[in-house]
Amino acid sequence: MDYIEHPPPPDLQRHVQCLWVLRDETPGDEVQVIYPDGCCELLAELGVPLRFHGADGQVRSDQPFCFAAQQLGPIRLQAAGPVLCIGVRLMPASSALVAGARLPGLRDHAPDLFTLDAAFAARFRDAMQAHVATQSPEPLWRLLRERCAGFAADTLIERAVAMLDAVDGDLRIAELARRLGVGLRTLQPRFLAAVGMTPKEYARVRRLRALLHTLDVEAADIADAAARHGYSDQAHATHDLLSWTGITPARLVRALRGDRGGDDALRLAAAFVRGASNRPGSPSPRRAD
């Protein structure tokens, strides 16, 4: 297995977080759980497409080229053969770069990129194939420069995202609006249009990720970690963790302490908390310039 991230060049850093590549010639067949992080992605599956396990119990193959919109809960993927996944992770406030006004309606979906913009999808496919052939991200950077040149990010929402990130989501949305100098009726629809989820949903994702990180890195107990990250009580944090991960906090903490007992769900949850990529089976990311 090989996972690598390429940071974007300076002129794309406003809109693009990274380009990542995951290769695995001999993946396992276990179902892996991926949790939301508040970012949308452009994805190419150039190996055998992954199997998506839906909440409705249906199993289907991923599209070779798709747009992974905002997810409000975990998704479950399974390798069906050799994996070669390449993704462009967008900055939250640039989530509408490809989907445009359709972004809010795509939550919890990963539609075929060709249904969103066939011309861009064809060029994205060619750039991905050129990236693989040349082992250089430059073909993708060129395509994204052209796309970003005609895209106007909402500076208000960029500021809102930065404020929420700075406090790991521990900020009431009314207070966020006050600090930005706008009303809630202005902030909420603009945030949804730009990011693809509401500010409250985005704050929740950031706060949950911070809570899990604290439980891992500092070996804090759940009550102390919950209080530190602005939860009203331990029960509130426990409810959010269970609904987000499908694993009770007590089991998750045991996983983080190394007592997994062969439990694949705990192993995967612990890998996620420790900064594993948002793609299946990936180890902790390493960066490449």
GROMACS .gro file of N, CA, C and O in nm, residues 28 95 102 116 120 144 159 184 186 206 218 281 285 289:
model
   56
   28GLY      N    1  -0.717  -0.579   0.117
   28GLY     CA    2  -0.808  -0.673   0.182
   28GLY      C    3  -0.950  -0.647   0.135
   28GLY      O    4  -0.978  -0.550   0.066
   95SER      N    5  -1.604   2.447  -0.232
   95SER     CA    6  -1.671   2.320  -0.264
   95SER      C    7  -1.757   2.329  -0.389
   95SER      O    8  -1.786   2.226  -0.452
  102ARG      N    9  -2.574   2.347  -0.769
  102ARG     CA   10  -2.631   2.216  -0.733
  102ARG      C   11  -2.569   2.158  -0.606
  102ARG      O   12  -2.617   2.057  -0.554
  116LEU      N   13  -2.235   1.615  -1.391
  116LEU     CA   14  -2.226   1.752  -1.342
  116LEU      C   15  -2.173   1.847  -1.447
  116LEU      O   16  -2.224   1.957  -1.465
  120PHE      N   17  -1.579   1.930  -1.845
  120PHE     CA   18  -1.475   1.931  -1.741
  120PHE      C   19  -1.436   1.789  -1.704
  120PHE      O   20  -1.318   1.759  -1.683
  144LEU      N   21  -0.686   2.272  -1.304
  144LEU     CA   22  -0.749   2.340  -1.192
  144LEU      C   23  -0.725   2.491  -1.196
  144LEU      O   24  -0.812   2.570  -1.155
  159ARG      N   25  -1.395   3.344   0.545
  159ARG     CA   26  -1.369   3.394   0.681
  159ARG      C   27  -1.443   3.311   0.784
  159ARG      O   28  -1.390   3.278   0.891
  184LEU      N   29  -2.796   3.600   1.069
  184LEU     CA   30  -2.805   3.456   1.040
  184LEU      C   31  -2.871   3.430   0.906
  184LEU      O   32  -2.834   3.335   0.836
  186THR      N   33  -2.839   3.590   0.644
  186THR     CA   34  -2.737   3.610   0.539
  186THR      C   35  -2.635   3.498   0.542
  186THR      O   36  -2.600   3.439   0.439
  206ARG      N   37  -1.610   1.958   1.266
  206ARG     CA   38  -1.481   2.004   1.318
  206ARG      C   39  -1.467   1.970   1.467
  206ARG      O   40  -1.360   1.930   1.513
  218GLU      N   41  -0.398   1.290   2.396
  218GLU     CA   42  -0.376   1.327   2.536
  218GLU      C   43  -0.425   1.221   2.634
  218GLU      O   44  -0.414   1.240   2.755
  281GLY      N   45  -0.847   0.230   0.358
  281GLY     CA   46  -0.726   0.150   0.376
  281GLY      C   47  -0.598   0.228   0.385
  281GLY      O   48  -0.489   0.171   0.392
  285PRO      N   49  -0.119   0.990   0.640
  285PRO     CA   50  -0.066   1.049   0.518
  285PRO      C   51   0.078   1.094   0.531
  285PRO      O   52   0.122   1.139   0.635
  289ASP      N   53   0.646   1.697  -0.201
  289ASP     CA   54   0.651   1.830  -0.262
  289ASP      C   55   0.649   1.817  -0.413
  289ASP      O   56   0.677   1.713  -0.469
   0.00000   0.00000   0.00000
